[in-house]
Structures are given as C-alpha cells and as structure tokens.
mmCIF file of C-alpha atoms and ligand atoms in Angstrom:
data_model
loop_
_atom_site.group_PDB
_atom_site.id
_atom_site.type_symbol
_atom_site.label_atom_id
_atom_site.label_comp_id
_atom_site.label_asym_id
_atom_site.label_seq_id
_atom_site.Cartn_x
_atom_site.Cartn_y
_atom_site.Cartn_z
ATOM 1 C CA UNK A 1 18.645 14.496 15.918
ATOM 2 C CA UNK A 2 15.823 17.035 16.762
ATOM 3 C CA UNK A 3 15.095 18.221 20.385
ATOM 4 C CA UNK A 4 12.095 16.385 20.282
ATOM 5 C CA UNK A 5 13.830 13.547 18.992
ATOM 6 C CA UNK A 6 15.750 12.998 22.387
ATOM 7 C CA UNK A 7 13.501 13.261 24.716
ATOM 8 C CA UNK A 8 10.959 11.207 23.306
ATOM 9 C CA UNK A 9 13.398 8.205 22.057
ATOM 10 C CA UNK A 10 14.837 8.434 25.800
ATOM 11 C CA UNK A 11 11.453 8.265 27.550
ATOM 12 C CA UNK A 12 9.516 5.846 25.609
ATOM 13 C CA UNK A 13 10.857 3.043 22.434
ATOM 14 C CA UNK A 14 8.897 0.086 23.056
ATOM 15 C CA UNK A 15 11.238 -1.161 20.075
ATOM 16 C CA UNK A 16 12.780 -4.653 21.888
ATOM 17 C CA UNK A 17 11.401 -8.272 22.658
ATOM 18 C CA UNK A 18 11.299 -7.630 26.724
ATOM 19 C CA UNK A 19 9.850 -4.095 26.255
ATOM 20 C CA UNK A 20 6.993 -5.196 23.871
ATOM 21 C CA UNK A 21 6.534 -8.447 25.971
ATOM 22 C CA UNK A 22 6.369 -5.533 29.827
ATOM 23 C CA UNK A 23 3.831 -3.390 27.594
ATOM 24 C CA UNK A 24 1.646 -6.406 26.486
ATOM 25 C CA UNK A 25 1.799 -7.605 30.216
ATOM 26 C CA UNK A 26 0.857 -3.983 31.682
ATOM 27 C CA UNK A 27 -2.008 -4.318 29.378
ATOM 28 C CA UNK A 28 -3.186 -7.955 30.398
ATOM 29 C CA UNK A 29 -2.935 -8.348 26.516
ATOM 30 C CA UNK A 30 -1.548 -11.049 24.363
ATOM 31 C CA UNK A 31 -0.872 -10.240 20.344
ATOM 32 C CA UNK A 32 -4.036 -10.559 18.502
ATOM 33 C CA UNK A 33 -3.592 -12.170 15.209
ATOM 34 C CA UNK A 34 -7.235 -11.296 13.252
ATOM 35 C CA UNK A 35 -5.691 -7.450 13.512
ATOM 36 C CA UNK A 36 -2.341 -8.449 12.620
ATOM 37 C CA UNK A 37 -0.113 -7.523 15.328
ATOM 38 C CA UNK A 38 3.652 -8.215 14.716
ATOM 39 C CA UNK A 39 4.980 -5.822 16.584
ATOM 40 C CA UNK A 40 8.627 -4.914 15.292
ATOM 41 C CA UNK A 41 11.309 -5.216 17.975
ATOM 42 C CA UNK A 42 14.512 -4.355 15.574
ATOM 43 C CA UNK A 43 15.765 -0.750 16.270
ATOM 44 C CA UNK A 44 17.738 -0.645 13.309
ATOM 45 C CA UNK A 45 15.103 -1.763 10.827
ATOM 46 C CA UNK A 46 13.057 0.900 12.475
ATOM 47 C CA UNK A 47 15.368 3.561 11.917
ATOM 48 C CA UNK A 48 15.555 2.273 8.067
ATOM 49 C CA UNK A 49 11.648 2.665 7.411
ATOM 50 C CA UNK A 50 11.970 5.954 8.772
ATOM 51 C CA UNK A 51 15.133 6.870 6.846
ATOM 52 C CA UNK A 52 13.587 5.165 3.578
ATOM 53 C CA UNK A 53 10.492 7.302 3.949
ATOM 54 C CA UNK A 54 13.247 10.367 4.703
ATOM 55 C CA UNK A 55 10.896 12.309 7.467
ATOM 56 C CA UNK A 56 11.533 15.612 8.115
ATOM 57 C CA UNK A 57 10.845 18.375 10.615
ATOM 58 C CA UNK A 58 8.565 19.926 7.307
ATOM 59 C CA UNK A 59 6.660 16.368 7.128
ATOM 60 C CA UNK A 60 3.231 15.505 8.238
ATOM 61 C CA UNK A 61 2.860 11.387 7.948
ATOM 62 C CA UNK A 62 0.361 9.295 7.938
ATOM 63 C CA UNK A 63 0.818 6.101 10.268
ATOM 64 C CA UNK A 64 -1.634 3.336 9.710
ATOM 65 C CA UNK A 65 -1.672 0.660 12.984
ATOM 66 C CA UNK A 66 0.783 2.020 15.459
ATOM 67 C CA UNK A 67 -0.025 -0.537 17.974
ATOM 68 C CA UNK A 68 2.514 0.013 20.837
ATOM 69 C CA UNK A 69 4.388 3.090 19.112
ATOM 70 C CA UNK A 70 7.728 1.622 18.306
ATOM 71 C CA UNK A 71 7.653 3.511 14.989
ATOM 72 C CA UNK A 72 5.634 6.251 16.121
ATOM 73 C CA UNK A 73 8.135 7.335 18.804
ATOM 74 C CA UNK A 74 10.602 7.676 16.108
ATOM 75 C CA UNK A 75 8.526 9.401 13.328
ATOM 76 C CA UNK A 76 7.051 11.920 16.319
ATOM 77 C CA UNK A 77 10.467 12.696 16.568
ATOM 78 C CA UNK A 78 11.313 13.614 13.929
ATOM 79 C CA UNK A 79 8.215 14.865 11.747
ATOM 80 C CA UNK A 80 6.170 18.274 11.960
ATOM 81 C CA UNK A 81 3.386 16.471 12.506
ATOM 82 C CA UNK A 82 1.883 12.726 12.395
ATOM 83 C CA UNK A 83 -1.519 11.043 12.678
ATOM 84 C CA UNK A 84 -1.706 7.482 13.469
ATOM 85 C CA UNK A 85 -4.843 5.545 13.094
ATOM 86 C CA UNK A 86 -5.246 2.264 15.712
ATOM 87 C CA UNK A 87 -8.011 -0.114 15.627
ATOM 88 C CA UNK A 88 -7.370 -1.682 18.964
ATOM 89 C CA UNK A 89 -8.472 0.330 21.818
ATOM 90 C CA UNK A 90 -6.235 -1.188 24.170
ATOM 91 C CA UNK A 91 -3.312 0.738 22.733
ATOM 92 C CA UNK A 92 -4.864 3.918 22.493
ATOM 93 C CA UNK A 93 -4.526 4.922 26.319
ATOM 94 C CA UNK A 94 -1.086 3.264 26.053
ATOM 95 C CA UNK A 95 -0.061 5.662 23.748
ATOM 96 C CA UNK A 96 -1.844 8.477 24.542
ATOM 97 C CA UNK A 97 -0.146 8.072 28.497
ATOM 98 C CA UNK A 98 3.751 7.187 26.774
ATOM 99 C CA UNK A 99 3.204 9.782 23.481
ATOM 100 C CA UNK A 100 1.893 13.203 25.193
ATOM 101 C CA UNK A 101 3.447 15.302 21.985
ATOM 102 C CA UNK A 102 1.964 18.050 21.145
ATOM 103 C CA UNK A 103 2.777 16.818 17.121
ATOM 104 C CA UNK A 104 1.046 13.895 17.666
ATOM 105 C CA UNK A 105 -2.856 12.991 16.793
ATOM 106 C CA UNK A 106 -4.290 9.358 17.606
ATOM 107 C CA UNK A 107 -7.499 8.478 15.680
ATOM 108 C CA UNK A 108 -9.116 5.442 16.883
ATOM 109 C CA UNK A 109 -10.659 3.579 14.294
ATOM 110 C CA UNK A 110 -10.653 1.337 11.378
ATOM 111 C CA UNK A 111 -8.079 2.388 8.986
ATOM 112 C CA UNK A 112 -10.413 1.601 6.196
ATOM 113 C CA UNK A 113 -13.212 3.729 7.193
ATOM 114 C CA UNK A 114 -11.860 6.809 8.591
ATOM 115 C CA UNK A 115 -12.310 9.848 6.767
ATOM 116 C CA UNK A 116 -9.364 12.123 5.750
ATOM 117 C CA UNK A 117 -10.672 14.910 7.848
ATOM 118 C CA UNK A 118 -10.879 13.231 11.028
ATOM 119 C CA UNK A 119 -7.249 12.832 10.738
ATOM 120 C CA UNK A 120 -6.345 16.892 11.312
ATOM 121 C CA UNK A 121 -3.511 16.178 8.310
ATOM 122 C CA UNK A 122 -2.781 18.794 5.682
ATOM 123 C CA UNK A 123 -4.414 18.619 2.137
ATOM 124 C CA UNK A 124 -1.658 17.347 0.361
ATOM 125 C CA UNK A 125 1.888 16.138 0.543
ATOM 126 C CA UNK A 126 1.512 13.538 3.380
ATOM 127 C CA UNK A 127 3.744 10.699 3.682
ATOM 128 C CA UNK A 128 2.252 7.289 5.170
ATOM 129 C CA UNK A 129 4.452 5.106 6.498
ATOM 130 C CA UNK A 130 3.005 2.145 7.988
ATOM 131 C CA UNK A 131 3.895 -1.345 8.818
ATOM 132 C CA UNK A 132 0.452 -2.922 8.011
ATOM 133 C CA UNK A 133 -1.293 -5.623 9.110
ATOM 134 C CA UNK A 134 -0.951 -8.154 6.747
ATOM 135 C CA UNK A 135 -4.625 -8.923 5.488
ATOM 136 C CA UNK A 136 -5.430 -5.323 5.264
ATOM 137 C CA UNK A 137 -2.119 -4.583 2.993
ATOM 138 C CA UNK A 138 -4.326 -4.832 -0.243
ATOM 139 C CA UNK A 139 -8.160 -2.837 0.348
ATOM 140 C CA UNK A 140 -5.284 0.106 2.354
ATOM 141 C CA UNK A 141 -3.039 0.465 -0.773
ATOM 142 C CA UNK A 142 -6.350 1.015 -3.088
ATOM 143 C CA UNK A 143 -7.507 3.163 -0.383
ATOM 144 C CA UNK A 144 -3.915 5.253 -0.108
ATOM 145 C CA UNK A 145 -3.761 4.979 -3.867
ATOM 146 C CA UNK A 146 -7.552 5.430 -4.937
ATOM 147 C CA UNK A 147 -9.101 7.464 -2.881
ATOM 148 C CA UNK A 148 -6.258 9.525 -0.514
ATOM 149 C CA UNK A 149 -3.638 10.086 -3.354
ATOM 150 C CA UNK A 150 -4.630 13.219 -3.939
ATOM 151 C CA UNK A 151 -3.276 14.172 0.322
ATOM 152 C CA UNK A 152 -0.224 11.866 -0.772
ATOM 153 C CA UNK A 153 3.455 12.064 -1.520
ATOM 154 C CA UNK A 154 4.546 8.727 -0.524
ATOM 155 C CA UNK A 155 4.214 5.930 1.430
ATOM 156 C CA UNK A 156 6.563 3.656 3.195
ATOM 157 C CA UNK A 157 4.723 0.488 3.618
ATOM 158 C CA UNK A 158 6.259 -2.559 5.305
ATOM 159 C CA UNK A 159 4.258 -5.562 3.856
ATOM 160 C CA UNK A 160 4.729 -9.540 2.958
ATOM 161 C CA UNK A 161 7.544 -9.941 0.509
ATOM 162 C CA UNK A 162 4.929 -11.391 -1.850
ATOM 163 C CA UNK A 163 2.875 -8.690 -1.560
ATOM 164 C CA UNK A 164 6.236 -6.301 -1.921
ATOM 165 C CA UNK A 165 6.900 -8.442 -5.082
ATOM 166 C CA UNK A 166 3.080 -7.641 -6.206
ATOM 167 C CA UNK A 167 3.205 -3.708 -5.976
ATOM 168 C CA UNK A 168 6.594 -3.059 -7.636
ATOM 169 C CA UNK A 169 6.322 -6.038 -10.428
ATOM 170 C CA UNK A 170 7.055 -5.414 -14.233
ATOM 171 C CA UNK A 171 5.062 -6.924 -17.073
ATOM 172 C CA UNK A 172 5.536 -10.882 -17.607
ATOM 173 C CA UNK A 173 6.749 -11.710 -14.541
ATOM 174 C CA UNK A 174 4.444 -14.156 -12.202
ATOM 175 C CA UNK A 175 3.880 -11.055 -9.676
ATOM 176 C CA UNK A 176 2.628 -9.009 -12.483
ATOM 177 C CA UNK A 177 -1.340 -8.552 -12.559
ATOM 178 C CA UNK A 178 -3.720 -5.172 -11.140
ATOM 179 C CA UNK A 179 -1.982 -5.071 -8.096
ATOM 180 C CA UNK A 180 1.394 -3.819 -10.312
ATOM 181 C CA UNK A 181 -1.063 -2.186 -12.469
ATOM 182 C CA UNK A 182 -2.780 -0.184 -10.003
ATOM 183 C CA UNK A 183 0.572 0.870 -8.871
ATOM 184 C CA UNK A 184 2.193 2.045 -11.537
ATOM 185 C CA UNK A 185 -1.362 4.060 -12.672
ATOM 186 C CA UNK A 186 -0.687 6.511 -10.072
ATOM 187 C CA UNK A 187 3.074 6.338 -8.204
ATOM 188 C CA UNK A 188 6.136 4.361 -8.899
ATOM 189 C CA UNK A 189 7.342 1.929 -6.282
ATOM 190 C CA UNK A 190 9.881 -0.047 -5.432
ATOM 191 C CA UNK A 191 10.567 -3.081 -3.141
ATOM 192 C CA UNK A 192 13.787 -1.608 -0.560
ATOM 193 C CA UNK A 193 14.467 -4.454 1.701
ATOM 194 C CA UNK A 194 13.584 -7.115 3.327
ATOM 195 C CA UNK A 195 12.649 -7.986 7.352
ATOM 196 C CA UNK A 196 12.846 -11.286 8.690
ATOM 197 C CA UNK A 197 10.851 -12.549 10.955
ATOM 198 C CA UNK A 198 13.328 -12.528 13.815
ATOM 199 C CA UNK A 199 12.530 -8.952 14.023
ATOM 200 C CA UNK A 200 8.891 -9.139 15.388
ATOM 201 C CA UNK A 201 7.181 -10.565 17.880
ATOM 202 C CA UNK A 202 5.687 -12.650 17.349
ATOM 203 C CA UNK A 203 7.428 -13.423 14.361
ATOM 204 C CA UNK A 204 5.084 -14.044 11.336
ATOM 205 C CA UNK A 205 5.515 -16.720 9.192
ATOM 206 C CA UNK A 206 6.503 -15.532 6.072
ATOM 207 C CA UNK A 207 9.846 -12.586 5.041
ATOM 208 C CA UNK A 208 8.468 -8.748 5.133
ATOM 209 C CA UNK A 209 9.826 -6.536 2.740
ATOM 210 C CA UNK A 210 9.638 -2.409 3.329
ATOM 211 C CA UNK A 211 7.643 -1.238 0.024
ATOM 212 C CA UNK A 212 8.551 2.863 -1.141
ATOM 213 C CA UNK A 213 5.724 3.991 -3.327
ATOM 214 C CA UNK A 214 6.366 7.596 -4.603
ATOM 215 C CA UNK A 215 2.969 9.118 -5.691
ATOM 216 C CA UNK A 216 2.668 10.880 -9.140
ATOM 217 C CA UNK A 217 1.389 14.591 -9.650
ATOM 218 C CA UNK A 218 -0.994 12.957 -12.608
ATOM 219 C CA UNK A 219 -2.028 9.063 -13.708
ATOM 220 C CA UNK A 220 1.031 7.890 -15.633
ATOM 221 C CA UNK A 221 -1.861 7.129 -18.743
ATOM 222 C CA UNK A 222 -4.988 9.183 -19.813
ATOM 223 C CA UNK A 223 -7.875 6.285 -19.329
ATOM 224 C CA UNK A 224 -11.418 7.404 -21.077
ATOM 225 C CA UNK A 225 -13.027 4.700 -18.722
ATOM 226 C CA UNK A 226 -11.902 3.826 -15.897
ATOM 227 C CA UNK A 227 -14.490 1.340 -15.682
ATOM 228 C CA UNK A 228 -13.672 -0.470 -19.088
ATOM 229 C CA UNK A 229 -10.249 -0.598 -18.178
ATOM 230 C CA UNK A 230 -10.099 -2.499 -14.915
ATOM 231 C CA UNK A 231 -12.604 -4.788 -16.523
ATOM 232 C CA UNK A 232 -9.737 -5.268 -19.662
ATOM 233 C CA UNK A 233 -7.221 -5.753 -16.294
ATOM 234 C CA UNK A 234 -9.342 -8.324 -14.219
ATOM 235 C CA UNK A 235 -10.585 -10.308 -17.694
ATOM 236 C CA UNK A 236 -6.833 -10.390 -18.744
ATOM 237 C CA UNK A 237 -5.414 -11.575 -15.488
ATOM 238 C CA UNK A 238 -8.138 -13.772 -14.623
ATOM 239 C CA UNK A 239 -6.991 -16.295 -16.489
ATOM 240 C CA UNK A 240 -3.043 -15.065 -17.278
ATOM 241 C CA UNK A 241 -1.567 -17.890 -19.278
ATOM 242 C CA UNK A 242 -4.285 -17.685 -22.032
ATOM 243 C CA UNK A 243 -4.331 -15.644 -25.122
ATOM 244 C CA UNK A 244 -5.802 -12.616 -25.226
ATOM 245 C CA UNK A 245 -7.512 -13.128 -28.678
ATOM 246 C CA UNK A 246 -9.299 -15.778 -26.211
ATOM 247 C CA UNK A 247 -10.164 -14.049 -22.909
ATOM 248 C CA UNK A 248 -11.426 -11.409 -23.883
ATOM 249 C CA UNK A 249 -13.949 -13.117 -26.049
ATOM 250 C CA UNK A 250 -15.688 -12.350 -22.753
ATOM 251 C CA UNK A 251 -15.845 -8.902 -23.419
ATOM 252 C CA UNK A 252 -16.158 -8.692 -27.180
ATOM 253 C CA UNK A 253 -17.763 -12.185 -28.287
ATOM 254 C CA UNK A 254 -17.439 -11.955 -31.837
ATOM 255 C CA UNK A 255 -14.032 -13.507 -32.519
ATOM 256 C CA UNK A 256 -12.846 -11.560 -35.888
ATOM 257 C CA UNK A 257 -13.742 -8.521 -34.883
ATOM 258 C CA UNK A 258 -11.817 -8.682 -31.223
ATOM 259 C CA UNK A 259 -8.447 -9.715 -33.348
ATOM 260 C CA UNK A 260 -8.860 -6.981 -35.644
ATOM 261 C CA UNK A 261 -9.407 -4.130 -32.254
ATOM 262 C CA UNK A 262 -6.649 -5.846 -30.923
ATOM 263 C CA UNK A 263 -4.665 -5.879 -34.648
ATOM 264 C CA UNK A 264 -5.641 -2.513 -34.727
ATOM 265 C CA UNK A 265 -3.850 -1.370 -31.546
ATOM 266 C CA UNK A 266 -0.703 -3.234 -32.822
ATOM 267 C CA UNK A 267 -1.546 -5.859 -29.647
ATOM 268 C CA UNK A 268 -0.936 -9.421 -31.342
ATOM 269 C CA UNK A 269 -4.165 -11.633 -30.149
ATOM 270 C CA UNK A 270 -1.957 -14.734 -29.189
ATOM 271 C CA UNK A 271 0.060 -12.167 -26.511
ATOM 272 C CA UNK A 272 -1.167 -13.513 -23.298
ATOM 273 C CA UNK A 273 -2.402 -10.574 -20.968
ATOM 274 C CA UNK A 274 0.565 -10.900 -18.168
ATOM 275 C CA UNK A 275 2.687 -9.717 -21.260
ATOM 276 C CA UNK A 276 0.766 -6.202 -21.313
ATOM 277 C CA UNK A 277 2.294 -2.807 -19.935
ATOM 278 C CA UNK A 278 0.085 -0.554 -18.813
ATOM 279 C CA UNK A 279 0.316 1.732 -22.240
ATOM 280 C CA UNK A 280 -0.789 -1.484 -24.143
ATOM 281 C CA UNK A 281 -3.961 -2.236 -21.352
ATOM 282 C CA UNK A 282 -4.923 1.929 -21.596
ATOM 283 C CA UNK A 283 -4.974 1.805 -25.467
ATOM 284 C CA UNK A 284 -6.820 -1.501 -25.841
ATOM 285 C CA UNK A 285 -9.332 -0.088 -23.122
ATOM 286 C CA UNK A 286 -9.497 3.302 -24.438
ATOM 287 C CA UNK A 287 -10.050 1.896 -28.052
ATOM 288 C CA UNK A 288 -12.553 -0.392 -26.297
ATOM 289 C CA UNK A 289 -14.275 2.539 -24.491
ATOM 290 C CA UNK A 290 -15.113 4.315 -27.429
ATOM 291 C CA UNK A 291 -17.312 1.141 -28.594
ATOM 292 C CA UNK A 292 -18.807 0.373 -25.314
ATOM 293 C CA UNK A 293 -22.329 0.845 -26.208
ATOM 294 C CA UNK A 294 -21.833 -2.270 -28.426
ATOM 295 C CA UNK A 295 -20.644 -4.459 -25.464
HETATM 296 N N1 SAM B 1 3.329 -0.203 14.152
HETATM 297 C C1 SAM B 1 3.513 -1.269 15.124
HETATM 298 C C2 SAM B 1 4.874 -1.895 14.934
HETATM 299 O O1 SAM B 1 5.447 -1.705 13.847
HETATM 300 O O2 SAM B 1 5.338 -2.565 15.833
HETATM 301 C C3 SAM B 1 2.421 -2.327 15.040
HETATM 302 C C4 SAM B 1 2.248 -2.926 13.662
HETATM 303 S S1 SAM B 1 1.171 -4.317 13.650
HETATM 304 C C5 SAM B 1 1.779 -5.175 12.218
HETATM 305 C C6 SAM B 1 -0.355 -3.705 12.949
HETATM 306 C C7 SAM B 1 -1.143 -2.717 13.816
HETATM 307 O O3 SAM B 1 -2.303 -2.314 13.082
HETATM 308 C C8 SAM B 1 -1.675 -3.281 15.129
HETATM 309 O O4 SAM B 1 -1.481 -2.334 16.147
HETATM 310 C C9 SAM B 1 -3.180 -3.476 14.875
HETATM 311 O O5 SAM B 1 -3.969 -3.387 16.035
HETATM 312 C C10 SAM B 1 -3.461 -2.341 13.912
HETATM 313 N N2 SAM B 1 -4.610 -2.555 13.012
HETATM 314 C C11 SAM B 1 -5.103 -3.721 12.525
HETATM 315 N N3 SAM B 1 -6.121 -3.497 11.692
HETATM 316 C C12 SAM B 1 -6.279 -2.160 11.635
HETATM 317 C C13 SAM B 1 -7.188 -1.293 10.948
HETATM 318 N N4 SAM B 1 -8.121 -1.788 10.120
HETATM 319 N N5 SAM B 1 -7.091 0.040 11.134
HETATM 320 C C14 SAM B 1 -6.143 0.554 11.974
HETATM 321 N N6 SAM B 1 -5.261 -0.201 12.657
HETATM 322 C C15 SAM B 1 -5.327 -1.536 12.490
#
C-alpha cells in the first residue's frame, strides 16, 4: 500500500451495492443501459483487475469508462499517473469533487474519438485497464490495438465471456475468426477469469470475463498488404464451415489457378478457413499480394 493508496481508498470506494445505489441517488440518476453502465460493486474482483494488470507507482494507465470511480480510486492509488475517459457528463463532476489527485486526469468524451494527446499520457508503455461497456468492447480493442498500440503495453479489459472467448481463441475452435486474428497480429492475450453478474449493479445478463492482452514490440507476421489480408480474413470467416478452395473463389475466380496458389503455399483447398493460423492467412495473403493487380 502507497500513501496515496490510503487516503484515497479511505475517503472515497464507491465499490458496494448501497454506495453505488447513494451516488446514483445524489445524482438524480438511474444506470443508463445504451452507455453500458454495470457498475462493479465486488471489492475483491476489483482488486484482481488491478492486480492482473500489476499497476505500479512507475505506471501511467489508461482507463476507458470510469463511471463512478470504483476502479479508478484503486488504480489512482496506486499508479504514477492515470487518465480516464467518461462519456457521461453526470459523472464527471462526481469524480472530479470525490478524485481531487493530483495523478489523476478526467477527459470527457467519447472513448472512440478522443485523440491520444488530449489524454496528457506518455508516448509509450501505457497500460489500459478498463471494464468496458459492452457494445463498445469490439470498435475500442481495434482502436487500443490499431491505432494506440504503439502508446501500449497492455490492457486489462473486463468484457462478455464471449467476447473474452473471441480475443484469446486458437485456430478451429467456434470463437476463432478476425477478432482472434487481430489479436494475436499485434499482442498475446489471454482470458484470466470470470465475473458474475452478482458483482454489478445492475447485473448484466450474461458472465464477464477479465481479458489480459500483452502488446508486442512488432506484428507477430510481416504482412505486404494489409489490405489483402483482412480481405483473405473476412472472405474466409464469412462463411467458416466452407472450403477454402470455394470461398475464396470470391477473390480469385478462376478455380485451378486458386488451388494451385493455395497448393503452392502448402494450404490444402478443402481446409476450411477457421482451420488457418495466422502464419497460414499472412502467407496465402502475402502470396496473394504480390498478384493483386490481377484481382
Ligand atoms: N468503471 C466503472 C465500474 O467498473 O464500475 C463503470 C464501468 S461501466 C461498464 C462503463 C462506463 O463507460 C460507464 O461509466 C459509461 O458511462 C462509460 N462509457 C460508455 N460509453 C463510453 C464511451 N464511448 N467512451 C467513454 N466512456 C463510455
């Protein structure tokens, strides 16, 4: 425990069902659902994102929706510095008033749209740890992993166990498509555990599982086009049980000459694309690539 770390804890943890439901009522505000607020009321799963994300007093983070700070006290505490971004106004006085710390910078705004510099963070080596609202979980991990990796170390993200399943899937499994792919392009991640619904209020309907992605210095695969090879991704996936000598008849029409490309990267045509790793989708796209003026 820090200094800081007492005296904020002592003064302010919104994290419990009759605190949360006192804030809301201060506020005259009830949880809005189109922005996703679960608000998590479970000290000890709290204390487990932050431990899983392993904050230090050297750590700037990155906090995506802190809504009424439950897991902003605690990373305040104990990082160097954090950043949150909120979307809902209403909570932005509320935290400014309960979280005067000098380490601490609120951004109002749509996490989506704000620009890195607005959020006073250093260049590089910022962890995010976030529990996101749900129907944002996928456009914030392309953002965090496509266009504010290069800021990033990690990021602790607390998201639906499906989507949890999604990010951290191997090849030919049913959670397996771009979502795993995108992932493993540019970090490593793995699903840590899981939060019921019992520990938020209100309680959503489905599990939460607490995502840690760990981002790579360099893209695990060299791609010559990035473009060809998310179309390769989204033609393969979109429809996952068929072969690929069929699919991607989409991209290269003639049928004898796609199953000799694909013969010719050792990729037999009746594999269906759900059983590709990413090696075998960067090859067939970087093969692909260097014949893209002829599709
Ligand atoms: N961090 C708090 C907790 O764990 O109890 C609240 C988490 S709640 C699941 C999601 C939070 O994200 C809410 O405070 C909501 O207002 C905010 N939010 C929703 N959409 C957002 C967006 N696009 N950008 C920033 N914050 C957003």
């Amino acid at each position: 425990m820090t200094s800081s770390d007492s005296l904020i804890s002592s003064i302010y943890d919104p994290a419990s069902a009759a605190a949360t439901r006192t804030l809301l009522a201060e506020l005259g505000a009830a949880p809005n659902r189109t922005l996703g607020q679960n608000f998590l009321i479970n000290r000890g799963v709290l204390d487990r994102i932050v431990e899983t994300a392993s904050v230090s007093a050297e750590d700037a983070v990155l906090e995506v929706g802190p809504g009424l700070g439950a897991l902003t006290c605690r990373l305040v505490s104990r990082a160097g510095q954090v950043a949150a971004i909120e979307k809902d106004a209403q909570f932005i006085s509320l935290l400014q008033r309960h979280l005067p710390a000098p380490n601490f910078h609120l951004v109002p705004g749509d996490a989506l749209q704000v620009a890195w510099s607005d959020l006073h963070l250093p260049e590089t080596h910022v962890k995010v740890v976030a529990n996101l609202p749900y129907f944002i979980s996928k456009p914030m991990l392309r953002r965090l992993l496509e266009d504010w990796r290069p800021h990033l170390q990690s990021a602790t993200l607390t998201v639906q166990r499906e989507v949890a399943d999604r990010i951290a899937a191997p090849p030919n499994t049913s959670a397996y498509g771009p979502m795993a792919i995108m992932t493993q392009l540019y970090a490593s991640a793995r699903r840590v555990f899981d939060i019921s619904p019992g520990s938020f209020l209100p309680p959503p309907a489905v599990t939460s599982s607490v995502v840690h992605i760990q981002i790579k210095p360099a893209p695990s695969v060299h791609l010559e086009d990035e473009r060809v090879f998310w179309n390769v991704v989204r033609v393969a996936f979109g429809q996952r049980r068929k072969q690929l000598g069929k699919v991607l008849q989409s991209i290269i029409s003639d049928k004898t000459a796609l199953a000799s490309i694909l013969e010719t990267q050792s990729i037999n045509p009746q594999r269906r694309g759900e059983t590709l790793n990413l090696e075998e989708f960067a090859r067939l796209s970087n093969y692909l690539a260097t014949l893209k003026s002829e599709f």
